[in-house]
Amino acid sequence: MFTVEEFNTRNGILEYRKDLVTGLSCRISAERIKRGIDQIPTLIYASDNCPFCPDSVEKVTPTFSDGTRILHGESVTFPNLFPFAAWHTVSVITRRHLVERFTPTQIEDALKGQVESLRTHHGYTSINWNYLPSSGASLVHPHLQGLVDDHPSDRVDRVLRGGEKFFKRERERYGDYLIDSEKNTDRYLFGSEIAWMAHAVPVGEKEILGILPCSTVDEFQDFITEFTKDLLTMIDLYQAMGTHAFNMSVFFVPPDETRDFSSFCSMIARINPNPSSLSDSAFMERLHLEPVILTSPEELGRFFQKERFNLGR
Ligand SMILES: [Zn+2]
């Protein structure tokens, strides 16, 4: 369901890939990884004045209209002070300001807080994570963000429109087709309830797709435990490849849009935090909406299979 066009450059092969269902495209240029711009991360962040640290979180963050915040284990959930969605909530995941290794309980509790804050709002819902400042997180203290809007974002709109056409033609959900067809490729990682694979046409470096057996945020509640376990394995995979920062989103649709749509998680690796403020997003990624990818999805899948039992969980 994607095309590959190869172009010989003076320094290796450049691949143009295009996803035929969503219309998204990318370029894969494995030679560019040799520039070695990603360094060992500098992870020194003071907790001074952090609004999400335990002393402050219950004093300076907003409350819901009934004056409360949602508490699950260590996590604290509240409305975003500066929303960019019709409904926008934040879940602080941990009491600790910096976390070496997340526990399943920490992630599971924060996801429960997110779901509880989002499920009563009708619309296109997502749960999102920018981890570390080089991923765009404005606060280093680990937190999730939940959004609900009347309109889908461009990514979900493309998947919905493409999925609808696909369903009409094949009488099958695109998500189910993807799981079956990717199973026999180097890109497939693993799956029990949720199927994980390196995205053939990545929207960012080392993109991993997780296809969930549900469509709405309400249904997601049954899969939080499994999802958490798998997500932590993906974080371990990134760390085994030397990358710490990432962006993660899980997408859901309203109950009346579920026929053609499987919820999915998209996760991309970001450059490690570094003192020279190097970024891995430039005009191709942000303006052309066509990322230049250094790690081929097949290489990512092969790395996972080689290292999966050394990932430490
Ligand atoms: Zn903090």
mmCIF file of C-alpha atoms and ligand atoms in Angstrom:
data_model
loop_
_atom_site.group_PDB
_atom_site.id
_atom_site.type_symbol
_atom_site.label_atom_id
_atom_site.label_comp_id
_atom_site.label_asym_id
_atom_site.label_seq_id
_atom_site.Cartn_x
_atom_site.Cartn_y
_atom_site.Cartn_z
ATOM 1 C CA MET A 1 0.000 0.000 0.000
ATOM 2 C CA PHE A 2 2.962 2.300 -0.570
ATOM 3 C CA THR A 3 5.299 3.100 -3.430
ATOM 4 C CA VAL A 4 9.085 3.292 -3.390
ATOM 5 C CA GLU A 5 11.125 5.207 -5.915
ATOM 6 C CA GLU A 6 14.908 5.077 -5.715
ATOM 7 C CA PHE A 7 17.309 7.778 -6.774
ATOM 8 C CA ASN A 8 21.095 7.348 -6.900
ATOM 9 C CA THR A 9 22.841 10.308 -5.313
ATOM 10 C CA ARG A 10 26.602 10.885 -5.201
ATOM 11 C CA ASN A 11 26.434 9.614 -1.642
ATOM 12 C CA GLY A 12 24.157 6.573 -1.545
ATOM 13 C CA ILE A 13 20.544 5.872 -2.423
ATOM 14 C CA LEU A 14 17.689 8.230 -1.667
ATOM 15 C CA GLU A 15 14.242 6.613 -1.414
ATOM 16 C CA TYR A 16 10.984 8.451 -2.005
ATOM 17 C CA ARG A 17 8.115 6.630 -0.322
ATOM 18 C CA LYS A 18 4.411 7.437 -0.582
ATOM 19 C CA ASP A 19 1.554 5.937 1.401
ATOM 20 C CA LEU A 20 -1.298 5.260 -1.036
ATOM 21 C CA VAL A 21 -4.012 5.307 1.635
ATOM 22 C CA THR A 22 -3.139 8.513 3.506
ATOM 23 C CA GLY A 23 -1.172 10.278 0.764
ATOM 24 C CA LEU A 24 1.643 10.999 3.250
ATOM 25 C CA SER A 25 5.163 10.814 1.851
ATOM 26 C CA CYS A 26 8.748 10.804 3.127
ATOM 27 C CA ARG A 27 12.342 10.485 1.948
ATOM 28 C CA ILE A 28 14.704 7.905 3.397
ATOM 29 C CA SER A 29 18.353 8.880 3.287
ATOM 30 C CA ALA A 30 20.336 6.368 5.341
ATOM 31 C CA GLU A 31 23.635 8.112 4.553
ATOM 32 C CA ARG A 32 22.641 11.188 6.537
ATOM 33 C CA ILE A 33 22.885 9.261 9.809
ATOM 34 C CA LYS A 34 26.681 9.326 9.320
ATOM 35 C CA ARG A 35 26.674 13.039 10.126
ATOM 36 C CA GLY A 36 26.321 11.855 13.741
ATOM 37 C CA ILE A 37 24.433 14.905 14.939
ATOM 38 C CA ASP A 38 22.635 12.947 17.677
ATOM 39 C CA GLN A 39 24.804 12.868 20.799
ATOM 40 C CA ILE A 40 24.633 11.273 24.236
ATOM 41 C CA PRO A 41 21.864 13.199 26.005
ATOM 42 C CA THR A 42 22.503 15.985 28.469
ATOM 43 C CA LEU A 43 19.861 15.315 31.078
ATOM 44 C CA ILE A 44 20.446 17.976 33.682
ATOM 45 C CA TYR A 45 17.313 19.927 34.409
ATOM 46 C CA ALA A 46 16.768 21.764 37.656
ATOM 47 C CA SER A 47 13.381 21.414 39.274
ATOM 48 C CA ASP A 48 13.372 25.063 40.446
ATOM 49 C CA ASN A 49 10.014 26.713 39.779
ATOM 50 C CA CYS A 50 8.634 23.568 38.112
ATOM 51 C CA PRO A 51 4.812 23.843 38.335
ATOM 52 C CA PHE A 52 4.461 20.037 38.074
ATOM 53 C CA CYS A 53 6.658 19.132 41.073
ATOM 54 C CA PRO A 54 4.703 17.904 44.141
ATOM 55 C CA ASP A 55 5.062 21.187 46.100
ATOM 56 C CA SER A 56 3.474 23.213 43.319
ATOM 57 C CA VAL A 57 1.166 20.991 41.280
ATOM 58 C CA GLU A 58 -1.809 21.323 43.641
ATOM 59 C CA LYS A 59 -1.220 25.062 44.135
ATOM 60 C CA VAL A 60 -0.556 26.486 40.697
ATOM 61 C CA THR A 61 -2.364 24.203 38.212
ATOM 62 C CA PRO A 62 -6.041 24.825 37.349
ATOM 63 C CA THR A 63 -8.889 22.614 38.561
ATOM 64 C CA PHE A 64 -11.955 21.265 36.749
ATOM 65 C CA SER A 65 -15.199 23.236 37.132
ATOM 66 C CA ASP A 66 -16.085 21.341 40.323
ATOM 67 C CA GLY A 67 -12.822 22.494 41.920
ATOM 68 C CA THR A 68 -11.089 19.091 41.746
ATOM 69 C CA ARG A 69 -8.179 17.441 39.930
ATOM 70 C CA ILE A 70 -8.189 13.749 38.932
ATOM 71 C CA LEU A 71 -5.792 11.657 41.026
ATOM 72 C CA HIS A 72 -4.641 8.126 40.099
ATOM 73 C CA GLY A 73 -1.595 6.839 41.977
ATOM 74 C CA GLU A 74 1.182 9.397 41.468
ATOM 75 C CA SER A 75 -0.557 11.072 38.539
ATOM 76 C CA VAL A 76 -2.430 14.377 38.722
ATOM 77 C CA THR A 77 -4.778 15.441 35.884
ATOM 78 C CA PHE A 78 -6.194 18.939 35.326
ATOM 79 C CA PRO A 79 -7.267 21.261 32.483
ATOM 80 C CA ASN A 80 -4.503 22.880 30.412
ATOM 81 C CA LEU A 81 -4.008 26.536 31.342
ATOM 82 C CA PHE A 82 -3.190 27.376 27.699
ATOM 83 C CA PRO A 83 -5.404 25.021 25.633
ATOM 84 C CA PHE A 84 -4.965 24.496 21.888
ATOM 85 C CA ALA A 85 -8.024 22.240 21.585
ATOM 86 C CA ALA A 86 -11.707 22.621 22.452
ATOM 87 C CA TRP A 87 -10.984 20.379 25.469
ATOM 88 C CA HIS A 88 -7.361 19.999 26.581
ATOM 89 C CA THR A 89 -6.131 18.284 29.738
ATOM 90 C CA VAL A 90 -2.712 17.538 31.244
ATOM 91 C CA SER A 91 -1.667 14.522 33.315
ATOM 92 C CA VAL A 92 1.540 14.873 35.309
ATOM 93 C CA ILE A 93 2.828 11.286 35.299
ATOM 94 C CA THR A 94 5.253 11.156 38.224
ATOM 95 C CA ARG A 95 6.063 12.912 41.455
ATOM 96 C CA ARG A 96 9.713 12.904 40.401
ATOM 97 C CA HIS A 97 10.891 15.719 38.171
ATOM 98 C CA LEU A 98 13.234 13.500 36.143
ATOM 99 C CA VAL A 99 12.695 9.780 35.668
ATOM 100 C CA GLU A 100 15.338 7.272 34.566
ATOM 101 C CA ARG A 101 12.906 4.438 33.999
ATOM 102 C CA PHE A 102 9.122 4.591 34.171
ATOM 103 C CA THR A 103 7.229 1.831 35.974
ATOM 104 C CA PRO A 104 4.121 0.273 34.394
ATOM 105 C CA THR A 105 2.000 1.586 37.289
ATOM 106 C CA GLN A 106 3.126 5.182 36.703
ATOM 107 C CA ILE A 107 2.166 5.107 33.012
ATOM 108 C CA GLU A 108 -1.023 3.150 33.585
ATOM 109 C CA ASP A 109 -2.258 5.557 36.262
ATOM 110 C CA ALA A 110 -1.528 8.609 34.075
ATOM 111 C CA LEU A 111 -3.382 7.017 31.144
ATOM 112 C CA LYS A 112 -6.352 6.298 33.416
ATOM 113 C CA GLY A 113 -6.337 9.959 34.457
ATOM 114 C CA GLN A 114 -6.271 11.008 30.792
ATOM 115 C CA VAL A 115 -9.156 8.711 29.830
ATOM 116 C CA GLU A 116 -11.231 9.875 32.787
ATOM 117 C CA SER A 117 -10.666 13.516 31.807
ATOM 118 C CA LEU A 118 -11.542 12.942 28.124
ATOM 119 C CA ARG A 119 -14.225 10.271 27.848
ATOM 120 C CA THR A 120 -17.220 12.464 28.677
ATOM 121 C CA HIS A 121 -16.341 14.895 25.872
ATOM 122 C CA HIS A 122 -17.632 14.004 22.406
ATOM 123 C CA GLY A 123 -15.279 14.388 19.455
ATOM 124 C CA TYR A 124 -11.952 13.396 17.986
ATOM 125 C CA THR A 125 -9.772 12.489 20.940
ATOM 126 C CA SER A 126 -6.047 11.927 21.324
ATOM 127 C CA ILE A 127 -3.608 11.217 24.154
ATOM 128 C CA ASN A 128 -0.163 12.696 23.514
ATOM 129 C CA TRP A 129 3.306 12.770 25.012
ATOM 130 C CA ASN A 130 6.246 15.062 24.222
ATOM 131 C CA TYR A 131 9.124 13.572 26.183
ATOM 132 C CA LEU A 132 12.126 15.817 26.945
ATOM 133 C CA PRO A 133 12.608 19.374 25.654
ATOM 134 C CA SER A 134 14.142 18.338 22.320
ATOM 135 C CA SER A 135 10.760 16.776 21.454
ATOM 136 C CA GLY A 136 9.051 20.118 21.949
ATOM 137 C CA ALA A 137 8.083 19.625 25.603
ATOM 138 C CA SER A 138 8.077 23.045 27.235
ATOM 139 C CA LEU A 139 8.265 21.488 30.719
ATOM 140 C CA VAL A 140 10.722 18.676 31.398
ATOM 141 C CA HIS A 141 8.589 17.104 34.166
ATOM 142 C CA PRO A 142 6.937 14.071 32.443
ATOM 143 C CA HIS A 143 3.327 14.734 31.446
ATOM 144 C CA LEU A 144 0.668 13.579 28.978
ATOM 145 C CA GLN A 145 -1.749 15.848 27.126
ATOM 146 C CA GLY A 146 -5.275 14.916 26.066
ATOM 147 C CA LEU A 147 -7.188 16.704 23.305
ATOM 148 C CA VAL A 148 -10.796 16.568 22.130
ATOM 149 C CA ASP A 149 -12.005 18.540 19.116
ATOM 150 C CA ASP A 150 -15.035 18.650 16.825
ATOM 151 C CA HIS A 151 -12.737 18.194 13.829
ATOM 152 C CA PRO A 152 -10.033 15.580 13.287
ATOM 153 C CA SER A 153 -6.438 16.749 12.877
ATOM 154 C CA ASP A 154 -4.961 16.359 9.379
ATOM 155 C CA ARG A 155 -3.381 12.982 10.189
ATOM 156 C CA VAL A 156 -6.648 11.441 11.425
ATOM 157 C CA ASP A 157 -8.578 13.050 8.580
ATOM 158 C CA ARG A 158 -6.241 11.388 6.051
ATOM 159 C CA VAL A 159 -6.544 8.000 7.768
ATOM 160 C CA LEU A 160 -10.345 8.337 7.946
ATOM 161 C CA ARG A 161 -10.756 9.394 4.312
ATOM 162 C CA GLY A 162 -8.265 6.798 3.055
ATOM 163 C CA GLY A 163 -9.754 4.139 5.352
ATOM 164 C CA GLU A 164 -13.284 4.833 4.099
ATOM 165 C CA LYS A 165 -12.227 4.411 0.449
ATOM 166 C CA PHE A 166 -10.279 1.276 1.374
ATOM 167 C CA PHE A 167 -13.270 -0.217 3.215
ATOM 168 C CA LYS A 168 -15.617 0.455 0.269
ATOM 169 C CA ARG A 169 -13.201 -1.288 -2.087
ATOM 170 C CA GLU A 170 -11.973 -4.193 0.070
ATOM 171 C CA ARG A 171 -14.763 -4.609 2.694
ATOM 172 C CA GLU A 172 -12.033 -4.659 5.318
ATOM 173 C CA ARG A 173 -10.693 -2.148 7.815
ATOM 174 C CA TYR A 174 -7.388 -0.681 6.685
ATOM 175 C CA GLY A 175 -5.935 -1.315 10.171
ATOM 176 C CA ASP A 176 -6.730 -5.058 9.942
ATOM 177 C CA TYR A 177 -5.302 -5.244 6.446
ATOM 178 C CA LEU A 178 -2.123 -3.493 7.604
ATOM 179 C CA ILE A 179 -1.565 -5.989 10.444
ATOM 180 C CA ASP A 180 -1.968 -8.967 8.072
ATOM 181 C CA SER A 181 0.163 -7.575 5.278
ATOM 182 C CA GLU A 182 2.989 -6.244 7.493
ATOM 183 C CA LYS A 183 3.307 -9.498 9.469
ATOM 184 C CA ASN A 184 5.583 -11.023 6.843
ATOM 185 C CA THR A 185 7.925 -8.056 6.503
ATOM 186 C CA ASP A 186 11.066 -6.932 8.319
ATOM 187 C CA ARG A 187 9.042 -3.999 9.644
ATOM 188 C CA TYR A 188 6.759 -6.069 11.918
ATOM 189 C CA LEU A 189 7.773 -5.979 15.592
ATOM 190 C CA PHE A 190 5.295 -8.021 17.635
ATOM 191 C CA GLY A 191 1.699 -8.153 18.721
ATOM 192 C CA SER A 192 -0.785 -9.785 20.989
ATOM 193 C CA GLU A 193 -3.798 -7.521 21.494
ATOM 194 C CA ILE A 194 -2.017 -4.565 19.931
ATOM 195 C CA ALA A 195 0.105 -5.040 16.788
ATOM 196 C CA TRP A 196 3.360 -3.042 16.607
ATOM 197 C CA MET A 197 5.340 -2.285 13.461
ATOM 198 C CA ALA A 198 7.850 0.160 12.019
ATOM 199 C CA HIS A 199 5.755 2.423 9.783
ATOM 200 C CA ALA A 200 6.654 1.789 6.109
ATOM 201 C CA VAL A 201 6.269 5.482 5.276
ATOM 202 C CA PRO A 202 7.399 7.137 8.499
ATOM 203 C CA VAL A 203 6.247 10.616 9.518
ATOM 204 C CA GLY A 204 9.388 10.916 11.652
ATOM 205 C CA GLU A 205 12.582 9.138 12.651
ATOM 206 C CA LYS A 206 12.074 5.500 13.747
ATOM 207 C CA GLU A 207 8.296 5.799 13.610
ATOM 208 C CA ILE A 208 6.467 2.946 15.296
ATOM 209 C CA LEU A 209 2.774 2.280 14.717
ATOM 210 C CA GLY A 210 0.663 0.381 17.203
ATOM 211 C CA ILE A 211 -2.729 -0.733 15.860
ATOM 212 C CA LEU A 212 -5.290 -1.122 18.633
ATOM 213 C CA PRO A 213 -8.362 -3.392 18.652
ATOM 214 C CA CYS A 214 -10.641 -0.412 19.425
ATOM 215 C CA SER A 215 -11.737 2.931 17.968
ATOM 216 C CA THR A 216 -12.978 5.152 20.810
ATOM 217 C CA VAL A 217 -11.325 6.435 23.965
ATOM 218 C CA ASP A 218 -14.020 4.659 26.006
ATOM 219 C CA GLU A 219 -13.057 1.281 24.501
ATOM 220 C CA PHE A 220 -9.363 2.061 25.103
ATOM 221 C CA GLN A 221 -9.926 1.587 28.858
ATOM 222 C CA ASP A 222 -9.860 -2.207 28.385
ATOM 223 C CA PHE A 223 -6.415 -2.091 26.765
ATOM 224 C CA ILE A 224 -4.553 0.348 29.028
ATOM 225 C CA THR A 225 -2.568 -2.371 30.824
ATOM 226 C CA GLU A 226 -1.463 -4.059 27.598
ATOM 227 C CA PHE A 227 -0.753 -0.724 25.926
ATOM 228 C CA THR A 228 1.410 0.417 28.845
ATOM 229 C CA LYS A 229 3.482 -2.778 28.782
ATOM 230 C CA ASP A 230 4.056 -2.450 25.034
ATOM 231 C CA LEU A 231 4.784 1.290 25.172
ATOM 232 C CA LEU A 232 7.503 0.703 27.774
ATOM 233 C CA THR A 233 9.048 -1.928 25.483
ATOM 234 C CA MET A 234 9.086 0.662 22.674
ATOM 235 C CA ILE A 235 10.771 3.196 24.975
ATOM 236 C CA ASP A 236 13.363 0.511 25.816
ATOM 237 C CA LEU A 237 13.852 -0.126 22.085
ATOM 238 C CA TYR A 238 14.527 3.561 21.463
ATOM 239 C CA GLN A 239 16.982 3.679 24.373
ATOM 240 C CA ALA A 240 18.779 0.574 23.037
ATOM 241 C CA MET A 241 19.200 2.544 19.803
ATOM 242 C CA GLY A 242 20.631 5.498 21.749
ATOM 243 C CA THR A 243 17.627 7.795 21.609
ATOM 244 C CA HIS A 244 15.773 9.173 24.626
ATOM 245 C CA ALA A 245 13.393 11.904 23.468
ATOM 246 C CA PHE A 246 10.212 11.056 21.596
ATOM 247 C CA ASN A 247 6.720 12.178 20.608
ATOM 248 C CA MET A 248 3.802 9.789 21.029
ATOM 249 C CA SER A 249 0.120 10.136 20.125
ATOM 250 C CA VAL A 250 -2.804 7.705 20.344
ATOM 251 C CA PHE A 251 -5.786 8.622 18.183
ATOM 252 C CA PHE A 252 -9.503 7.924 18.717
ATOM 253 C CA VAL A 253 -12.710 8.796 16.853
ATOM 254 C CA PRO A 254 -16.269 9.470 18.092
ATOM 255 C CA PRO A 255 -18.628 6.443 18.382
ATOM 256 C CA ASP A 256 -20.365 7.240 15.047
ATOM 257 C CA GLU A 257 -17.105 7.094 13.033
ATOM 258 C CA THR A 258 -15.836 3.684 14.086
ATOM 259 C CA ARG A 259 -16.660 1.507 11.039
ATOM 260 C CA ASP A 260 -13.475 2.149 9.043
ATOM 261 C CA PHE A 261 -11.141 3.261 11.812
ATOM 262 C CA SER A 262 -8.803 1.372 14.139
ATOM 263 C CA SER A 263 -7.246 3.471 16.883
ATOM 264 C CA PHE A 264 -3.514 3.716 16.475
ATOM 265 C CA CYS A 265 -0.465 4.896 18.325
ATOM 266 C CA SER A 266 2.235 6.739 16.414
ATOM 267 C CA MET A 267 5.581 7.264 18.066
ATOM 268 C CA ILE A 268 8.704 8.936 16.677
ATOM 269 C CA ALA A 269 12.231 9.239 18.046
ATOM 270 C CA ARG A 270 13.586 12.772 18.447
ATOM 271 C CA ILE A 271 17.123 14.057 18.695
ATOM 272 C CA ASN A 272 18.512 13.815 22.236
ATOM 273 C CA PRO A 273 18.556 16.998 24.325
ATOM 274 C CA ASN A 274 21.841 18.749 23.551
ATOM 275 C CA PRO A 275 23.575 21.915 24.683
ATOM 276 C CA SER A 276 23.884 23.399 21.181
ATOM 277 C CA SER A 277 20.098 23.384 20.604
ATOM 278 C CA LEU A 278 20.387 21.220 17.486
ATOM 279 C CA SER A 279 16.957 20.111 16.291
ATOM 280 C CA ASP A 280 15.904 17.260 14.038
ATOM 281 C CA SER A 281 12.940 19.124 12.550
ATOM 282 C CA ALA A 282 13.628 21.516 9.700
ATOM 283 C CA PHE A 283 11.824 22.835 6.649
ATOM 284 C CA MET A 284 11.198 19.407 5.144
ATOM 285 C CA GLU A 285 9.469 18.145 8.286
ATOM 286 C CA ARG A 286 7.570 21.243 9.360
ATOM 287 C CA LEU A 287 6.781 23.057 6.091
ATOM 288 C CA HIS A 288 6.844 20.438 3.329
ATOM 289 C CA LEU A 289 5.228 17.876 5.715
ATOM 290 C CA GLU A 290 7.616 15.335 4.176
ATOM 291 C CA PRO A 291 10.165 14.102 6.694
ATOM 292 C CA VAL A 292 13.687 13.027 5.760
ATOM 293 C CA ILE A 293 14.222 9.703 7.529
ATOM 294 C CA LEU A 294 17.637 8.248 8.439
ATOM 295 C CA THR A 295 16.623 4.814 9.766
ATOM 296 C CA SER A 296 14.735 2.635 7.298
ATOM 297 C CA PRO A 297 11.627 0.948 8.772
ATOM 298 C CA GLU A 298 13.044 -2.458 7.772
ATOM 299 C CA GLU A 299 16.285 -1.755 9.658
ATOM 300 C CA LEU A 300 14.262 -0.711 12.721
ATOM 301 C CA GLY A 301 12.280 -3.980 12.594
ATOM 302 C CA ARG A 302 15.443 -6.082 12.221
ATOM 303 C CA PHE A 303 17.083 -4.267 15.149
ATOM 304 C CA PHE A 304 14.030 -5.044 17.311
ATOM 305 C CA GLN A 305 14.085 -8.754 16.416
ATOM 306 C CA LYS A 306 17.838 -8.961 17.147
ATOM 307 C CA GLU A 307 17.608 -7.127 20.493
ATOM 308 C CA ARG A 308 14.084 -7.866 21.693
ATOM 309 C CA PHE A 309 15.183 -10.125 24.532
ATOM 310 C CA ASN A 310 17.904 -7.705 25.622
ATOM 311 C CA LEU A 311 15.575 -4.745 25.988
ATOM 312 C CA GLY A 312 15.392 -5.260 29.728
ATOM 313 C CA ARG A 313 11.686 -5.757 30.446
HETATM 314 ZN ZN ZN B 1 9.054 19.084 38.215
#
